[in-house]
Tab-separated table of C-alpha atoms and ligand atoms in Angstrom:
chain	number	residue	atom	x	y	z
A	180	MET	CA	195.281	38.386	13.736
A	181	GLY	CA	196.407	35.072	12.119
A	182	LYS	CA	198.877	34.632	9.445
A	183	ILE	CA	196.340	35.272	6.736
A	184	ALA	CA	195.488	38.468	8.281
A	185	ILE	CA	198.933	39.580	8.334
A	186	THR	CA	199.989	38.594	4.857
A	187	GLU	CA	196.645	40.341	3.555
A	188	ARG	CA	197.167	43.828	5.574
A	189	VAL	CA	200.690	43.994	5.669
A	190	THR	CA	202.361	44.986	2.219
A	191	GLY	CA	205.428	46.716	0.745
A	192	HIS	CA	203.291	50.060	1.074
A	193	THR	CA	202.388	49.516	4.776
A	194	GLU	CA	203.729	52.339	7.020
A	195	LEU	CA	204.793	51.850	10.400
A	196	ILE	CA	204.228	53.669	13.726
A	197	GLY	CA	205.563	52.369	16.919
A	198	LEU	CA	205.363	52.712	20.782
A	199	ILE	CA	208.568	52.834	22.524
A	200	ALA	CA	208.865	52.194	26.276
A	201	TYR	CA	210.046	49.608	29.004
A	202	PRO	CA	208.428	47.261	30.052
A	203	ILE	CA	205.881	47.613	27.597
A	204	ARG	CA	204.544	44.080	26.481
A	205	HIS	CA	201.135	44.453	28.393
A	206	SER	CA	200.171	47.695	26.327
A	207	MET	CA	196.709	47.608	24.836
A	208	SER	CA	197.924	50.487	22.411
A	209	PRO	CA	198.477	47.926	19.608
A	210	THR	CA	195.247	46.392	19.639
A	211	MET	CA	193.485	49.633	19.660
A	212	HIS	CA	195.393	51.374	17.034
A	213	ASN	CA	195.428	48.244	14.682
A	214	GLU	CA	191.840	47.714	15.039
A	215	ALA	CA	191.363	51.494	14.079
A	216	PHE	CA	193.324	50.826	10.921
A	217	LYS	CA	191.531	47.943	9.710
A	218	LYS	CA	188.368	49.725	10.354
A	219	LEU	CA	188.993	52.381	8.455
A	220	GLY	CA	191.431	50.799	6.148
A	221	LEU	CA	194.612	52.558	6.631
A	222	ASP	CA	197.479	50.855	5.637
A	223	TYR	CA	199.549	51.177	8.914
A	224	VAL	CA	200.906	49.043	11.781
A	225	TYR	CA	201.473	49.905	14.908
A	226	VAL	CA	204.022	47.925	17.010
A	227	CYS	CA	205.554	47.918	20.082
A	228	PHE	CA	209.604	48.412	20.984
A	229	GLU	CA	211.159	47.698	24.107
A	230	VAL	CA	213.213	50.914	24.411
A	231	ASP	CA	214.588	52.501	27.768
A	232	ASN	CA	216.775	55.588	27.940
A	233	SER	CA	219.864	53.881	27.322
A	234	THR	CA	218.870	53.428	23.661
A	235	LEU	CA	216.397	56.099	23.135
A	236	LYS	CA	218.885	58.549	20.756
A	237	ASP	CA	219.495	55.617	18.640
A	238	THR	CA	215.819	54.741	18.377
A	239	VAL	CA	215.022	58.550	17.608
A	240	GLN	CA	217.529	58.577	15.231
A	241	GLY	CA	216.495	55.502	13.267
A	242	LEU	CA	212.975	56.192	13.488
A	243	ARG	CA	213.478	59.378	11.758
A	244	ALA	CA	215.945	57.654	9.514
A	245	MET	CA	213.307	55.253	8.077
A	246	LYS	CA	210.772	57.988	7.657
A	247	VAL	CA	208.497	56.248	10.366
A	248	ARG	CA	205.094	58.466	10.322
A	249	GLY	CA	204.991	58.762	14.140
A	250	TRP	CA	205.144	56.886	17.286
A	251	ASN	CA	203.885	56.958	21.060
A	252	VAL	CA	206.300	56.915	23.876
A	253	SER	CA	205.637	55.902	27.376
A	254	MET	CA	207.686	55.077	30.459
A	255	PRO	CA	210.764	55.922	31.091
A	256	ASN	CA	211.146	57.901	27.674
A	257	LYS	CA	208.510	60.583	28.023
A	258	VAL	CA	210.770	63.160	29.753
A	259	ALA	CA	214.030	61.753	28.166
A	260	ILE	CA	212.815	62.005	24.448
A	261	THR	CA	211.885	65.697	24.598
A	262	GLN	CA	215.715	66.598	23.893
A	263	TYR	CA	215.879	64.618	21.030
A	264	LEU	CA	213.030	66.205	18.908
A	265	ASP	CA	212.994	69.546	16.482
A	266	LYS	CA	209.818	71.033	18.049
A	267	LEU	CA	207.153	70.334	21.117
A	268	SER	CA	203.913	71.341	21.608
A	269	PRO	CA	203.136	74.367	23.900
A	270	VAL	CA	201.423	71.839	26.405
A	271	SER	CA	204.614	69.556	26.009
A	272	GLN	CA	206.744	72.309	26.797
A	273	ILE	CA	204.590	73.391	30.216
A	274	VAL	CA	204.396	69.681	31.087
A	275	GLY	CA	208.148	68.965	30.049
A	276	ALA	CA	207.207	65.576	28.695
A	277	CYS	CA	205.944	63.858	25.231
A	278	ASN	CA	203.944	60.583	24.681
A	279	THR	CA	203.344	61.426	20.763
A	280	VAL	CA	205.858	62.534	18.156
A	281	VAL	CA	204.904	63.214	14.397
A	282	ASN	CA	207.426	62.868	11.824
A	283	ASP	CA	206.822	65.644	9.116
A	284	ASP	CA	209.620	64.902	6.350
A	285	GLY	CA	212.170	64.448	8.777
A	286	ILE	CA	211.147	67.003	11.346
A	287	LEU	CA	209.938	65.627	14.704
A	288	THR	CA	207.215	67.176	16.579
A	289	GLY	CA	206.275	66.204	20.108
A	290	THR	CA	203.233	66.547	22.206
A	291	ILE	CA	201.599	65.071	25.009
A	292	THR	CA	197.732	63.896	24.649
A	293	ASP	CA	197.362	62.306	28.256
A	294	GLY	CA	195.828	65.301	29.834
A	295	THR	CA	193.372	66.226	26.837
A	296	GLY	CA	192.707	62.516	27.301
A	297	ALA	CA	191.690	62.762	30.810
A	298	MET	CA	189.643	66.104	30.083
A	299	HIS	CA	187.893	63.961	27.482
A	300	SER	CA	186.911	61.191	29.479
A	301	LEU	CA	185.491	63.745	32.181
A	302	SER	CA	183.282	65.203	29.364
A	303	GLU	CA	182.139	62.142	28.202
A	304	GLU	CA	181.299	61.125	31.555
A	305	GLY	CA	179.160	64.151	31.558
A	306	VAL	CA	181.449	66.043	34.063
A	307	ASP	CA	181.640	69.974	33.258
A	308	TYR	CA	184.890	70.744	34.925
A	309	VAL	CA	184.899	74.357	33.733
A	310	GLY	CA	184.938	76.710	36.682
A	311	LYS	CA	185.342	73.753	39.273
A	312	LYS	CA	187.512	72.443	41.996
A	313	MET	CA	189.819	69.485	41.510
A	314	THR	CA	192.219	67.648	43.455
A	315	VAL	CA	194.559	65.539	41.699
A	316	ILE	CA	196.770	63.053	43.704
A	317	GLY	CA	200.082	62.188	42.110
A	318	ALA	CA	203.132	64.369	40.275
A	319	GLY	CA	204.349	61.558	37.738
A	320	GLY	CA	203.870	61.949	34.299
A	321	ALA	CA	200.567	61.268	33.774
A	322	ALA	CA	199.636	63.278	36.943
A	323	THR	CA	201.656	66.348	35.272
A	324	ALA	CA	199.767	66.067	32.130
A	325	ILE	CA	196.215	65.953	33.712
A	326	GLU	CA	196.935	69.125	36.187
A	327	VAL	CA	198.451	71.201	33.033
A	328	GLN	CA	195.648	70.550	30.808
A	329	ALA	CA	193.100	71.153	33.636
A	330	ALA	CA	194.170	74.517	34.309
A	331	LEU	CA	194.465	75.379	30.578
A	332	ASP	CA	190.888	73.969	30.002
A	333	GLY	CA	189.446	76.012	32.729
A	334	VAL	CA	189.450	74.294	35.924
A	335	ARG	CA	188.838	77.190	38.505
A	336	GLU	CA	190.885	75.829	41.315
A	337	LEU	CA	193.375	72.902	41.357
A	338	THR	CA	194.671	71.176	44.430
A	339	ILE	CA	197.834	68.952	44.110
A	340	PHE	CA	198.874	66.394	46.904
A	341	ASN	CA	201.694	63.915	46.299
A	342	VAL	CA	204.298	62.424	49.055
A	343	LYS	CA	207.493	64.070	49.626
A	344	ASP	CA	209.499	61.618	46.883
A	345	LYS	CA	211.496	62.783	43.916
A	346	PHE	CA	208.375	63.951	41.849
A	347	PHE	CA	207.554	66.739	44.632
A	348	GLU	CA	209.792	69.225	43.288
A	349	ASN	CA	208.634	68.373	39.799
A	350	ALA	CA	205.242	69.299	40.982
A	351	GLN	CA	206.520	72.699	42.730
A	352	GLU	CA	207.652	73.283	39.318
A	353	THR	CA	204.451	72.694	37.710
A	354	VAL	CA	202.246	75.118	40.378
A	355	LYS	CA	204.953	77.998	39.628
A	356	LYS	CA	204.539	77.208	35.710
A	357	LEU	CA	200.421	77.027	36.024
A	358	ARG	CA	200.308	79.975	38.327
A	359	GLU	CA	202.495	82.138	35.778
A	360	ARG	CA	200.519	80.903	33.080
A	361	THR	CA	196.760	80.363	33.739
A	362	ASN	CA	194.267	81.896	35.916
A	363	CYS	CA	193.861	78.655	37.885
A	364	ILE	CA	194.319	78.799	41.492
A	365	VAL	CA	196.972	75.988	42.107
A	366	ASN	CA	198.406	74.506	45.272
A	367	LEU	CA	200.665	71.923	46.249
A	368	TYR	CA	200.484	69.922	49.406
A	369	ASP	CA	201.990	66.899	51.076
A	370	LEU	CA	199.679	63.737	51.168
A	371	ALA	CA	201.352	63.341	54.474
A	372	ASP	CA	198.948	66.286	55.677
A	373	HIS	CA	195.906	64.457	56.181
A	374	ALA	CA	193.742	67.308	57.596
A	375	LYS	CA	194.415	69.395	54.647
A	376	LEU	CA	193.764	66.282	52.334
A	377	LYS	CA	190.425	66.348	53.790
A	378	GLU	CA	189.579	69.914	53.489
A	379	GLU	CA	190.380	69.930	50.024
A	380	LEU	CA	188.494	66.981	49.507
A	381	ASP	CA	185.229	67.994	51.120
A	382	SER	CA	185.399	71.218	49.314
A	383	SER	CA	186.410	69.661	45.657
A	384	ASP	CA	183.680	68.434	42.980
A	385	ILE	CA	186.315	66.305	41.066
A	386	TYR	CA	189.015	63.911	42.633
A	387	ILE	CA	191.512	62.381	40.083
A	388	ASP	CA	193.774	59.818	41.569
A	389	ALA	CA	197.022	59.700	39.179
A	390	THR	CA	199.193	57.351	41.481
A	391	SER	CA	200.175	53.615	40.666
A	392	CYS	CA	197.666	52.825	43.692
A	393	GLY	CA	195.435	50.007	42.896
A	394	MET	CA	197.761	48.573	40.152
A	395	LYS	CA	200.011	45.535	40.457
A	396	PRO	CA	201.886	45.407	42.766
A	397	LEU	CA	199.925	48.256	44.671
A	398	GLU	CA	196.539	46.281	44.321
A	399	ASN	CA	194.211	47.345	47.238
A	400	VAL	CA	196.394	50.284	48.318
A	401	VAL	CA	194.367	53.549	48.227
A	402	ALA	CA	196.184	56.912	48.271
A	403	ILE	CA	193.837	58.448	50.797
A	404	PRO	CA	193.361	56.984	54.620
A	405	ASP	CA	189.789	56.052	54.069
A	406	LYS	CA	185.907	56.670	52.530
A	407	SER	CA	185.382	59.479	55.153
A	408	TYR	CA	187.554	61.585	52.677
A	409	LEU	CA	184.863	61.291	49.931
A	410	HIS	CA	181.378	62.755	49.701
A	411	LYS	CA	178.272	62.220	47.791
A	412	GLY	CA	178.781	64.589	44.882
A	413	LEU	CA	182.268	64.313	44.410
A	414	VAL	CA	183.481	62.802	40.810
A	415	VAL	CA	186.092	60.185	41.450
A	416	MET	CA	188.414	59.209	38.111
A	417	ASP	CA	190.884	56.616	38.814
A	418	THR	CA	193.910	56.663	36.172
A	419	VAL	CA	194.189	53.027	36.664
A	420	TYR	CA	192.514	50.708	34.305
A	421	ALA	CA	193.816	47.114	35.542
A	422	PRO	CA	192.239	45.925	37.169
A	423	ARG	CA	189.016	47.472	35.796
A	424	GLU	CA	187.630	48.579	39.312
A	425	THR	CA	190.212	49.479	42.066
A	426	GLU	CA	189.731	49.453	46.013
A	427	LEU	CA	189.105	53.827	45.747
A	428	MET	CA	186.462	53.014	42.976
A	429	ARG	CA	184.863	50.744	45.325
A	430	TRP	CA	184.976	53.190	48.260
A	431	ALA	CA	183.554	55.528	46.168
A	432	SER	CA	180.667	53.760	44.578
A	433	GLU	CA	179.749	53.012	48.195
A	434	VAL	CA	179.824	56.561	49.080
A	435	GLY	CA	177.603	57.378	46.224
A	436	CYS	CA	180.147	59.188	44.284
A	437	HIS	CA	180.113	58.782	40.369
A	438	THR	CA	183.199	56.850	39.451
A	439	PHE	CA	185.133	55.767	36.616
A	440	ASN	CA	188.380	54.111	35.746
A	441	GLY	CA	191.561	55.303	33.152
A	442	LEU	CA	190.044	53.542	30.360
A	443	GLY	CA	188.598	56.455	28.689
A	444	MET	CA	191.890	58.431	29.252
A	445	MET	CA	193.682	55.674	27.610
A	446	LEU	CA	191.249	55.725	24.697
A	447	TRP	CA	191.317	59.614	24.053
A	448	GLN	CA	195.090	59.880	24.421
A	449	GLY	CA	195.212	57.084	21.759
A	450	ALA	CA	192.464	58.917	19.794
A	451	ALA	CA	194.100	62.263	19.646
A	452	ALA	CA	197.767	60.651	18.553
A	453	PHE	CA	195.768	58.796	15.769
A	454	LYS	CA	194.484	61.756	14.538
A	455	LEU	CA	197.876	63.797	14.335
A	456	TRP	CA	199.358	60.772	12.374
A	457	THR	CA	196.602	59.771	10.254
A	458	GLY	CA	194.280	62.893	9.998
A	459	LYS	CA	191.453	60.679	10.649
A	460	GLU	CA	188.984	60.494	13.674
A	461	MET	CA	189.548	56.998	15.661
A	462	PRO	CA	186.634	55.064	15.538
A	463	THR	CA	186.150	55.224	19.267
A	464	ASP	CA	182.677	53.693	19.486
A	465	TYR	CA	184.119	50.847	17.572
A	466	ILE	CA	187.097	50.410	19.954
A	467	LYS	CA	184.950	50.708	23.049
A	468	ASP	CA	182.611	47.754	21.799
A	469	ILE	CA	185.627	45.408	21.062
A	470	LEU	CA	188.104	46.228	23.862
A	471	PHE	CA	185.939	47.489	26.714
B	256	LIG	O1	200.700	57.830	26.929
B	256	LIG	C1	200.500	56.571	26.886
B	256	LIG	C2	201.052	56.105	25.700
B	256	LIG	O2	200.577	56.884	24.507
B	256	LIG	C3	200.551	54.561	25.526
B	256	LIG	C4	200.647	53.758	26.909
B	256	LIG	C5	200.355	52.558	26.690
B	256	LIG	O3	200.085	51.921	25.649
B	256	LIG	O4	200.467	51.717	27.827
B	256	LIG	C6	200.391	54.403	28.180
B	256	LIG	C7	200.442	55.927	28.359
B	256	LIG	O5	201.968	56.108	28.839
């Protein structure tokens, strides 16, 4: 946007919507939301702020005091911010994290739209997940949001794999909560158990990779050992979108799987947040045309 466009668009009435994370200068959210505001003639601007856990509390207080309409939250603040909000949506409570805050007259409500974003992306790809078996690799923020939403949205069986790192315990908690609150059959295994991984993927309809494999600095790294773990008929979604095609997606194409990246998830998590702040549908076809 040039100087003229900014002075035409930003006036004394313009309201702010933010994204608080660190690092965050790489984000495509500002372009996505600002293009959508412009297209619909909505008087908001969306700006990134480099905020980590050390300045998070002050930031939340400041945004509330400034009557900012809302904001997105990304790493490393998704879990930490929950303690500073007034209310959390049911899904945010189960996931234990938040990526979207709405400020209604000083009452801050947090929710998480990453999971609905992923499920919406599957639907858009023509994947009917209700009653199906899904394997998800990963136990971080995005992975947990997907796992919870999948179980809530009617996936029959969910198998989670993760390496035995600090997130494994988190995944154990997720499994416990989902077993208590949903009818989904949920299991968790160590990603190092290759025999189990093969067995579970062989009997799955959908495989979602929600690790950072495939993304800088792990380009060309794949969470599964080789393409014999994939079968034709398996839907393979990689949550990575930069690069647009990961090594996992190349293997999946070679095997004949329906495969796609995380751009749809990114779009639909943003569209859900956009709706909460503005009450309007994001013009997603237009955004796809200009951004994807
Ligand atoms: O949950 C999303 C967040 O809303 C925006 C974002 C980004 O712009 O990079 C990434 C995810 O954490």
